[in-house]
Coordinates of C-alpha atoms and ligand atoms in Angstrom, one line a residue:
M1 CA -158.2 -18.4 -3.5
M2 CA -158.0 -19.4 -7.8
V3 CA -154.5 -21.1 -8.3
G4 CA -154.9 -18.2 -11.5
E5 CA -155.6 -15.3 -9.3
L6 CA -152.5 -16.5 -6.7
A7 CA -150.1 -16.5 -9.6
L8 CA -151.6 -12.8 -10.5
S9 CA -151.1 -11.4 -6.7
I10 CA -147.7 -13.0 -7.1
L11 CA -147.5 -11.2 -10.3
L12 CA -147.8 -8.1 -9.0
A13 CA -146.0 -7.6 -5.4
S14 CA -143.4 -9.1 -6.8
L15 CA -143.0 -6.1 -9.6
L16 CA -144.3 -3.8 -7.0
A17 CA -141.5 -4.9 -4.5
L18 CA -139.0 -3.8 -7.6
A19 CA -140.3 -0.9 -8.1
V20 CA -139.8 0.1 -4.7
S21 CA -136.6 -1.5 -4.8
H22 CA -135.6 0.2 -7.1
F23 CA -137.4 4.6 -6.7
L24 CA -136.8 4.0 -3.1
P25 CA -133.2 4.9 -3.3
L26 CA -134.5 8.0 -5.5
L27 CA -136.4 9.0 -2.4
L28 CA -134.2 8.8 -0.2
N29 CA -131.5 10.5 -1.3
P30 CA -132.7 13.7 -2.8
K31 CA -129.5 15.5 -2.6
A32 CA -128.1 13.5 -5.4
P33 CA -126.8 15.3 -8.4
K34 CA -129.9 15.2 -11.4
G35 CA -130.7 12.0 -13.7
S36 CA -133.3 9.4 -15.1
F37 CA -133.4 6.4 -12.6
G38 CA -134.9 4.8 -16.3
W39 CA -136.5 0.9 -15.5
P40 CA -137.1 -0.6 -13.1
L41 CA -133.8 -3.5 -12.4
I42 CA -132.6 -3.4 -16.1
G43 CA -132.4 1.1 -15.5
E44 CA -131.1 3.0 -18.1
T45 CA -128.5 0.4 -18.7
L46 CA -129.2 -1.2 -21.7
R47 CA -129.0 2.5 -23.4
F48 CA -125.7 3.4 -21.2
L49 CA -124.4 -0.2 -23.4
R50 CA -125.6 1.1 -26.5
P51 CA -123.0 0.8 -29.4
H52 CA -121.1 4.1 -31.0
A53 CA -117.8 4.8 -32.3
S54 CA -115.0 5.1 -29.9
N55 CA -114.0 8.7 -30.4
T56 CA -117.5 10.0 -29.6
L57 CA -119.6 10.9 -26.0
G58 CA -122.4 8.2 -27.9
S59 CA -126.1 9.7 -27.5
F60 CA -126.3 8.1 -23.5
L61 CA -124.1 11.0 -22.5
E62 CA -125.0 13.1 -25.2
D63 CA -128.2 13.5 -24.2
H64 CA -127.7 12.6 -20.2
C65 CA -124.5 15.6 -20.0
S66 CA -127.0 18.4 -21.6
R67 CA -130.2 17.7 -20.0
Y68 CA -128.8 17.3 -16.2
G69 CA -125.0 18.1 -16.6
R70 CA -121.4 16.8 -15.9
V71 CA -123.0 14.7 -13.0
F72 CA -125.7 12.8 -13.3
K73 CA -127.6 10.2 -11.3
S74 CA -128.8 6.6 -13.0
H75 CA -129.2 3.1 -12.7
L76 CA -126.3 1.3 -14.3
F77 CA -125.5 -2.8 -13.6
C78 CA -128.5 -2.9 -11.4
T79 CA -127.7 -0.4 -8.9
P80 CA -128.0 3.4 -8.1
T81 CA -125.1 5.1 -10.6
V82 CA -123.5 7.9 -9.8
V83 CA -121.4 8.8 -13.2
S84 CA -119.1 11.0 -13.7
C85 CA -117.7 13.1 -17.1
D86 CA -115.8 15.4 -15.1
Q87 CA -112.0 16.2 -14.4
E88 CA -111.8 16.8 -10.7
L89 CA -114.6 14.9 -9.6
N90 CA -113.0 12.2 -11.6
H91 CA -109.7 13.1 -10.1
F92 CA -111.4 12.6 -6.9
I93 CA -112.0 9.6 -7.2
L94 CA -109.6 7.3 -8.1
Q95 CA -107.0 10.1 -5.4
N96 CA -109.2 9.0 -2.9
E97 CA -109.3 4.3 -3.5
E98 CA -110.3 2.8 0.2
R99 CA -110.6 6.5 2.2
L100 CA -114.1 7.7 0.1
F101 CA -114.4 4.4 -2.8
Q102 CA -113.0 1.3 -3.9
C103 CA -112.9 -1.0 -6.7
S104 CA -115.7 -2.3 -7.4
Y105 CA -116.7 -4.7 -10.6
P106 CA -119.4 -6.4 -11.0
R107 CA -120.0 -9.9 -9.9
P108 CA -119.4 -12.2 -12.4
I109 CA -116.5 -10.9 -13.9
H110 CA -114.9 -11.9 -10.2
G111 CA -116.2 -15.6 -11.6
I112 CA -114.5 -15.3 -14.0
L113 CA -111.1 -13.2 -12.6
G114 CA -110.7 -15.7 -9.2
K115 CA -111.6 -14.2 -6.1
S116 CA -107.0 -12.8 -5.9
S117 CA -107.3 -11.3 -8.8
M118 CA -105.9 -7.7 -8.5
L119 CA -108.8 -6.1 -9.9
V120 CA -110.9 -7.9 -7.1
V121 CA -108.9 -7.2 -4.3
L122 CA -109.4 -5.1 -1.5
G123 CA -107.4 -3.4 0.9
E124 CA -104.0 -5.5 2.3
D125 CA -104.4 -7.9 -0.1
H126 CA -104.4 -4.8 -2.7
K127 CA -101.7 -3.2 -1.9
R128 CA -99.0 -6.2 -1.1
L129 CA -100.3 -8.2 -5.0
R130 CA -99.5 -4.5 -5.9
N131 CA -96.3 -3.5 -4.4
L132 CA -95.4 -7.2 -5.6
A133 CA -96.4 -6.1 -9.6
L134 CA -94.9 -2.0 -9.4
A135 CA -91.5 -4.3 -8.0
L136 CA -91.6 -6.7 -10.9
V137 CA -92.0 -3.9 -13.6
T138 CA -88.5 -2.2 -12.2
S139 CA -86.7 -6.1 -12.6
T140 CA -87.6 -6.4 -15.8
K141 CA -87.3 -2.9 -17.2
L142 CA -83.3 -3.9 -15.3
K143 CA -83.1 -7.0 -17.6
P144 CA -80.6 -7.0 -20.6
S145 CA -82.7 -7.9 -22.7
Y146 CA -86.1 -6.1 -22.0
L147 CA -86.3 -4.2 -24.9
G148 CA -84.3 -7.3 -27.1
D149 CA -86.7 -9.2 -26.5
I150 CA -89.8 -7.0 -27.6
E151 CA -88.2 -6.2 -30.8
K152 CA -87.4 -9.5 -32.0
I153 CA -91.4 -10.4 -31.6
A154 CA -91.5 -7.1 -33.3
L155 CA -89.4 -8.3 -36.5
H156 CA -90.8 -12.1 -35.8
V157 CA -94.8 -10.9 -36.5
V158 CA -93.5 -8.0 -38.7
G159 CA -91.1 -10.4 -41.1
A160 CA -93.4 -13.1 -41.5
W161 CA -96.3 -10.5 -43.4
R162 CA -93.5 -10.4 -46.1
H163 CA -95.5 -14.9 -47.1
V164 CA -98.8 -13.8 -46.8
A165 CA -100.2 -14.1 -50.3
G166 CA -100.7 -11.6 -52.2
K167 CA -103.8 -10.2 -54.0
D168 CA -104.5 -12.2 -56.9
D169 CA -103.7 -8.7 -59.0
G170 CA -100.3 -8.7 -59.7
K171 CA -99.1 -5.9 -57.6
S172 CA -97.4 -6.9 -54.9
S173 CA -99.5 -5.3 -52.2
K174 CA -101.6 -8.1 -50.2
V175 CA -104.4 -7.9 -47.1
I176 CA -103.5 -8.6 -43.3
A177 CA -106.5 -8.3 -40.9
F178 CA -104.0 -6.1 -38.4
C179 CA -105.4 -6.5 -35.9
E180 CA -105.1 -10.7 -35.6
E181 CA -101.6 -9.7 -36.1
A182 CA -101.3 -7.1 -33.0
R183 CA -102.2 -9.2 -31.3
K184 CA -100.2 -11.7 -32.4
F185 CA -97.1 -9.1 -31.3
A186 CA -98.6 -8.3 -27.6
F187 CA -99.7 -12.1 -26.3
S188 CA -96.2 -13.4 -27.2
V189 CA -94.3 -10.1 -25.8
I190 CA -96.7 -10.8 -22.6
V191 CA -95.4 -14.2 -22.5
K192 CA -92.6 -13.5 -22.9
Q193 CA -92.4 -11.2 -20.2
V194 CA -94.0 -13.3 -18.1
L195 CA -93.6 -16.5 -19.1
G196 CA -89.6 -16.6 -20.0
L197 CA -91.9 -18.7 -23.3
S198 CA -91.4 -17.4 -27.1
P199 CA -94.0 -17.5 -30.0
E200 CA -92.9 -20.8 -30.9
E201 CA -94.0 -23.1 -27.9
P202 CA -96.5 -25.2 -28.7
V203 CA -97.7 -24.5 -24.7
T204 CA -97.7 -21.0 -26.0
A205 CA -100.9 -21.2 -28.5
R206 CA -102.3 -23.5 -26.0
I207 CA -102.4 -20.7 -23.5
L208 CA -103.3 -18.3 -26.6
E209 CA -106.0 -20.3 -27.5
D210 CA -107.5 -20.9 -23.7
F211 CA -107.0 -17.4 -23.4
L212 CA -109.0 -16.1 -26.1
A213 CA -112.0 -17.7 -23.9
F214 CA -110.6 -16.2 -21.5
M215 CA -111.5 -13.4 -23.2
K216 CA -114.9 -13.8 -24.8
G217 CA -116.3 -15.3 -21.8
L218 CA -115.1 -11.9 -19.6
I219 CA -117.4 -10.0 -21.9
S220 CA -120.2 -12.2 -22.5
F221 CA -123.7 -12.6 -20.7
P222 CA -123.0 -14.2 -16.6
L223 CA -125.1 -18.0 -17.3
Y224 CA -122.7 -20.9 -15.8
I225 CA -124.5 -23.4 -18.3
P226 CA -122.0 -25.9 -19.8
G227 CA -121.6 -24.5 -23.3
T228 CA -122.3 -21.0 -23.2
P229 CA -119.3 -18.9 -23.5
Y230 CA -119.3 -17.6 -19.9
A231 CA -119.4 -21.9 -18.8
K232 CA -116.2 -22.0 -21.0
A233 CA -114.6 -18.6 -20.0
V234 CA -114.7 -20.2 -16.7
Q235 CA -113.0 -23.6 -17.9
A236 CA -110.4 -22.1 -19.3
R237 CA -108.9 -19.6 -16.5
E238 CA -108.7 -22.9 -15.7
R239 CA -106.9 -24.7 -17.7
I240 CA -104.9 -21.8 -17.6
S241 CA -104.1 -22.4 -14.6
S242 CA -102.9 -25.9 -13.7
T243 CA -100.3 -25.0 -17.3
V244 CA -99.1 -22.0 -15.5
N245 CA -99.0 -24.6 -11.9
V246 CA -97.0 -26.8 -14.9
I247 CA -94.9 -24.1 -16.1
I248 CA -94.5 -23.3 -11.5
E249 CA -93.5 -26.7 -11.4
E250 CA -90.9 -27.0 -13.5
R251 CA -89.0 -23.6 -12.6
R252 CA -89.1 -24.7 -9.3
S253 CA -87.9 -28.2 -9.6
A254 CA -85.1 -27.6 -12.6
G255 CA -83.4 -25.6 -8.9
S256 CA -81.6 -21.6 -9.8
C257 CA -83.2 -21.5 -13.4
N258 CA -82.2 -17.8 -14.2
K259 CA -84.2 -17.0 -17.0
G260 CA -84.5 -13.1 -15.3
D261 CA -88.5 -13.2 -16.3
F262 CA -91.4 -12.3 -13.5
L263 CA -91.3 -16.4 -13.3
D264 CA -88.1 -16.1 -11.0
V265 CA -88.9 -13.0 -9.5
L266 CA -91.9 -14.7 -8.4
L267 CA -90.9 -17.5 -7.4
S268 CA -88.3 -16.3 -4.9
T269 CA -91.6 -14.9 -2.5
N270 CA -92.7 -15.8 0.0
E271 CA -95.5 -13.0 0.6
L272 CA -98.1 -14.9 -2.1
S273 CA -99.8 -18.5 -1.7
D274 CA -100.0 -20.3 -5.1
E275 CA -103.1 -19.0 -5.8
E276 CA -102.4 -16.1 -5.8
K277 CA -98.8 -16.5 -8.3
V278 CA -101.0 -18.2 -10.8
S279 CA -104.1 -15.2 -10.2
F280 CA -100.5 -12.8 -10.7
V281 CA -100.1 -14.1 -13.8
L282 CA -102.9 -14.1 -15.5
D283 CA -103.9 -10.5 -14.2
S284 CA -100.8 -9.6 -16.2
L285 CA -101.3 -11.8 -19.3
L286 CA -104.7 -9.9 -19.3
G287 CA -103.8 -6.2 -18.5
G288 CA -101.2 -6.7 -21.1
Y289 CA -102.8 -8.0 -24.0
E290 CA -106.1 -7.3 -25.3
T291 CA -105.4 -3.1 -24.0
T292 CA -102.2 -2.5 -26.0
S293 CA -103.3 -4.8 -29.5
L294 CA -105.9 -2.2 -29.6
L295 CA -103.3 0.4 -28.7
I296 CA -101.7 -0.3 -31.5
S297 CA -104.6 -1.0 -33.2
M298 CA -106.1 2.6 -33.4
V299 CA -101.9 3.5 -33.8
V300 CA -102.1 2.4 -37.4
Y301 CA -105.9 3.6 -37.3
F302 CA -105.5 7.0 -37.0
L303 CA -101.9 7.1 -38.5
G304 CA -104.2 5.9 -41.9
Q305 CA -106.5 8.7 -41.7
S306 CA -103.9 11.5 -42.0
A307 CA -100.6 11.1 -44.1
E308 CA -99.0 13.8 -43.0
D309 CA -98.7 12.6 -39.5
L310 CA -97.6 8.7 -41.4
D311 CA -94.9 11.4 -43.1
L312 CA -93.2 12.3 -39.5
V313 CA -94.0 9.3 -38.4
K314 CA -92.0 8.0 -40.5
R315 CA -89.6 10.3 -40.7
E316 CA -88.8 10.0 -37.1
H317 CA -87.5 6.3 -38.3
D318 CA -85.5 6.6 -40.8
S319 CA -83.6 9.2 -39.0
I320 CA -83.1 6.6 -35.9
R321 CA -81.8 3.9 -38.2
S322 CA -80.3 5.7 -40.6
N323 CA -77.8 6.1 -37.4
K324 CA -77.6 2.5 -36.7
G325 CA -77.0 -0.8 -38.1
K326 CA -79.4 -2.5 -40.3
E327 CA -78.9 -5.2 -37.5
E328 CA -78.9 -3.2 -34.6
C329 CA -81.5 -3.8 -31.8
L330 CA -82.8 -0.4 -31.2
T331 CA -81.5 1.1 -27.6
S332 CA -84.0 2.7 -25.0
E333 CA -82.0 5.8 -26.0
D334 CA -83.3 5.4 -30.1
Y335 CA -86.5 5.4 -27.7
K336 CA -86.1 8.5 -25.9
K337 CA -86.0 10.0 -30.1
M338 CA -89.4 8.5 -30.8
E339 CA -90.2 12.2 -29.7
Y340 CA -92.6 12.3 -32.3
T341 CA -94.5 9.1 -31.9
Q342 CA -95.0 9.0 -28.7
Q343 CA -97.6 12.4 -29.0
V344 CA -99.3 9.8 -31.7
I345 CA -99.4 6.6 -28.8
N346 CA -100.4 9.7 -26.4
E347 CA -103.5 10.9 -29.5
A348 CA -103.9 7.7 -30.1
L349 CA -105.1 7.3 -26.4
R350 CA -106.8 9.5 -26.2
C351 CA -108.7 9.9 -28.9
G352 CA -109.0 5.7 -28.9
N353 CA -110.4 5.7 -24.9
I354 CA -109.5 1.9 -25.1
V355 CA -110.5 1.9 -21.1
K356 CA -114.0 3.9 -21.3
F357 CA -114.9 4.3 -17.4
V358 CA -113.9 2.3 -14.5
H359 CA -116.1 0.9 -12.2
R360 CA -116.1 1.9 -8.1
K361 CA -118.4 2.4 -5.0
A362 CA -118.9 5.0 -3.0
L363 CA -117.8 3.8 0.9
K364 CA -119.7 6.9 2.2
D365 CA -122.0 9.2 1.4
V366 CA -120.1 11.8 0.3
R367 CA -120.2 15.6 -0.1
Y368 CA -118.2 16.7 -4.1
K369 CA -119.4 20.3 -4.4
E370 CA -122.8 20.9 -4.9
Y371 CA -123.2 17.2 -4.5
L372 CA -124.6 14.4 -3.2
I373 CA -123.4 10.3 -3.9
P374 CA -124.5 8.4 -1.3
S375 CA -122.7 5.1 0.3
G376 CA -123.2 1.5 -1.2
W377 CA -123.9 3.4 -4.4
K378 CA -121.9 2.7 -7.9
V379 CA -119.8 5.3 -9.3
L380 CA -118.4 6.0 -12.7
P381 CA -115.7 7.9 -14.1
V382 CA -115.6 8.2 -17.4
F383 CA -112.4 8.5 -19.0
S384 CA -113.5 9.2 -22.6
A385 CA -116.0 11.9 -21.5
V386 CA -113.0 14.4 -20.2
H387 CA -110.3 12.9 -23.0
L388 CA -113.9 14.6 -25.5
N389 CA -114.2 17.2 -23.8
P390 CA -113.8 20.3 -26.0
S391 CA -112.8 22.9 -23.2
L392 CA -110.2 20.6 -22.0
H393 CA -108.7 19.5 -25.6
G394 CA -109.8 22.0 -28.4
N395 CA -110.9 20.7 -31.3
A396 CA -111.1 17.6 -28.9
Q397 CA -113.0 15.8 -31.8
Q398 CA -110.2 15.7 -34.4
F399 CA -106.5 13.7 -34.0
Q400 CA -103.9 15.7 -33.2
P401 CA -100.4 14.3 -32.0
C402 CA -98.8 17.9 -31.6
R403 CA -100.8 18.6 -29.1
W404 CA -98.4 16.2 -27.1
E405 CA -95.4 18.6 -27.8
G406 CA -93.9 18.8 -24.8
A407 CA -96.4 18.3 -23.0
S408 CA -95.3 15.6 -19.8
Q409 CA -95.2 12.2 -20.8
G410 CA -97.6 10.8 -18.0
T411 CA -101.2 11.4 -17.7
S412 CA -103.2 14.3 -15.8
K413 CA -106.1 15.3 -14.6
K414 CA -107.4 15.5 -17.7
F415 CA -105.8 12.4 -19.2
T416 CA -106.3 9.5 -17.5
P417 CA -105.9 6.8 -20.4
F418 CA -104.2 4.4 -17.5
G419 CA -107.1 5.1 -14.5
G420 CA -104.8 6.8 -11.5
G421 CA -104.5 6.9 -8.1
P422 CA -103.3 3.9 -6.0
R423 CA -104.8 1.4 -9.0
L424 CA -102.4 2.9 -12.3
C425 CA -102.5 1.4 -13.9
P426 CA -98.2 -0.9 -13.6
G427 CA -98.1 -2.0 -17.3
S428 CA -99.1 1.5 -19.3
E429 CA -95.0 2.6 -19.8
L430 CA -94.3 -1.8 -21.2
A431 CA -97.5 -0.4 -23.8
K432 CA -96.4 2.6 -24.8
I433 CA -92.4 0.8 -25.6
E434 CA -94.8 -1.7 -27.4
A435 CA -96.2 0.7 -30.1
A436 CA -93.2 2.5 -30.7
F437 CA -91.3 -0.8 -31.2
F438 CA -93.7 -2.2 -34.0
L439 CA -94.1 0.4 -35.7
H440 CA -90.5 1.7 -35.9
H441 CA -90.5 -2.2 -38.4
L442 CA -94.0 -1.9 -39.7
V443 CA -92.6 1.7 -40.5
L444 CA -89.7 1.4 -42.0
N445 CA -90.9 -2.2 -44.3
Y446 CA -94.3 -1.3 -45.2
R447 CA -96.4 1.2 -47.5
W448 CA -99.7 0.5 -46.1
R449 CA -103.2 1.7 -46.3
I450 CA -106.1 0.3 -44.5
D451 CA -108.8 -1.3 -46.7
G452 CA -112.2 -0.2 -46.6
D453 CA -113.8 1.8 -43.0
D454 CA -113.5 0.0 -39.9
I455 CA -114.2 2.7 -36.8
P456 CA -113.0 1.7 -33.5
M457 CA -116.7 1.4 -31.6
A458 CA -116.9 1.3 -28.0
Y459 CA -119.6 -2.1 -26.9
P460 CA -118.2 0.0 -24.4
Y461 CA -114.8 -2.9 -24.4
V462 CA -113.6 -1.1 -28.0
E463 CA -113.7 -3.3 -31.1
F464 CA -112.5 -3.2 -35.1
Q465 CA -115.3 -4.7 -36.3
R466 CA -114.0 -5.8 -40.1
G467 CA -110.9 -6.8 -37.6
L468 CA -109.4 -3.8 -39.7
P469 CA -107.8 -4.8 -42.5
I470 CA -104.2 -2.9 -44.6
E471 CA -103.1 -3.8 -47.7
I472 CA -99.3 -3.7 -47.1
E473 CA -96.9 -3.7 -49.6
P474 CA -92.7 -3.8 -49.2
I475 CA -91.4 -1.4 -49.0
S476 CA -87.8 -3.6 -50.4
P477 CA -87.1 -6.1 -51.6
E478 CA -86.3 -8.9 -48.8
S479 CA -82.9 -8.8 -48.4
Ligands
HEM1 C1 -102.8 0.2 -24.1 C2 -102.5 -0.3 -22.9 C3 -103.0 -0.6 -21.3 C4 -104.6 0.3 -21.2 C5 -105.0 1.1 -21.8 C6 -104.4 0.2 -19.5 C7 -106.4 0.6 -19.0 C8 -106.1 0.6 -17.0 C9 -106.6 1.2 -16.6 C10 -107.9 1.7 -16.9 C11 -106.3 0.5 -15.0 C12 -107.6 1.1 -14.2 C13 -108.4 -0.2 -13.5 C14 -109.6 1.2 -12.8 O1 -108.8 1.4 -12.4 O2 -110.1 -0.5 -12.3 C15 -105.5 -0.8 -15.7 C16 -105.2 -1.2 -14.1 C17 -104.1 -2.3 -14.4 N1 -103.4 -3.5 -15.5 FE1 -103.5 -1.9 -17.5 N2 -103.1 -0.8 -18.9 C18 -102.9 -0.9 -20.3 C19 -101.8 -2.1 -20.6 C20 -101.7 -2.4 -19.0 C21 -100.4 -3.5 -19.6 C22 -99.3 -4.1 -20.5 C23 -99.7 -4.5 -18.6 C24 -99.2 -6.1 -17.6 C25 -98.3 -5.6 -18.1 C26 -101.6 -4.3 -17.3 C27 -102.2 -4.8 -16.5 C28 -102.6 -4.0 -15.7 C29 -102.8 -4.4 -14.4 C30 -102.2 -6.0 -13.4 C31 -104.1 -3.3 -13.6 C32 -104.4 -3.8 -12.3 C33 -103.4 -2.7 -11.5 C34 -104.0 -2.3 -10.2 O3 -105.3 -2.8 -9.9 O4 -103.8 -1.9 -9.0 N3 -101.9 -3.3 -17.6 N4 -104.1 -0.9 -16.5

């Protein structure tokens, strides 16, 4: 046989094998929900990942839901998948973690997060790490400087804008890239809470730099060749690990220097290896940084579209401040009084859909109502589809904070911005307090408007393409 013919036969055989492995799950599971598998290997992944405004479903989900219903099969991330846009099924999936379903993030993410990350570990290991996370959250909340630290950092970031050069048009207004400022704030808060470091310390800037490389790699093509964002992310993780290890060693050798941060509690536990401790710190930084800064940007974005809601928020914060001294710190009582602000935050979470879906897989064949979810298939509960379902939230496309009036503050089946079940986000309360305190100092100190149009886009990770430029003007001269 000629070499050319041999190559052709190998190619045809490979294509046949690919097609069989792609379509075999379809043949073997006739009772799986309706849907389509698309192309061999990539399936429908590219269409699923096509960017769209984060307060919309996107054309893929819209088409598929209207064609096949709210639960359908597809082929995503190289795996046969059941996509759920149904609140009951989403709830059932989250509540049955480790019994019928299991957290299952794509392999390349494991390479970056490391094998001890909470998003990667399963079973007893996950329970152990999670219990510690909850204990840490509780002990941090009891720390007397907990709220004061958050407020101090908000004041530091917001106060610095007074020194930003103004527009060259004779007015006192200036334009700032809001997403960047929100990131600075959220990063400083989480680094303070976890490692006890202030924004001014040089090591904080070093961690931030490595962390940005780490974040870029999480959303990059997973190719480990020197110079690619993925390889840079894996290296950045190693550098952060060594920095954190040095901080841990310094704290150990300083003896019982009690700073009252996560690290003190972490060091006093014998339940985790040093590698798990470093991973734990990374998880907290990762979980608490981009998501929280996005939440604050979403709040500013949506309030920027609604003068009426902004006015109500401003009145609320004016009233809280008028009962306190100018320099007096916010307390948990003040936070409770920020009722409208909390409605705004909930609505920004519902409309903004910071986490569009989470990754799970079926551990066994699962029969749910009329569907059969085959064992081993990927399962994606899509939160945004529930948040934007008009039969669950009237005028679902509209930003209407008052819909949350009198509603309980927690999550429910139809509102799951922080996930649910045994993997419910442990940082939800911290994120909301950060957003409320930042907003307090923003509205008290500045008038603002969004400079041009910058819609939050789901890639599916959410991003403001222009970094949300806002024009700000100080309300009163610096005292
Ligand atoms: C607006 C802000 C935030 C949003 C929207 C958010 C969202 C989420 C979601 C949806 C999950 C569930 C993931 C899954 O089930 O696979 C999660 C888990 C997690 N989040 Fe958050 N989060 C936020 C803030 C934070 C903060 C401030 C922290 C840290 C202090 C944090 C730390 C974590 C950790 C460690 C997990 C893993 C929990 C586990 O697997 O048991 N998050 N988050």
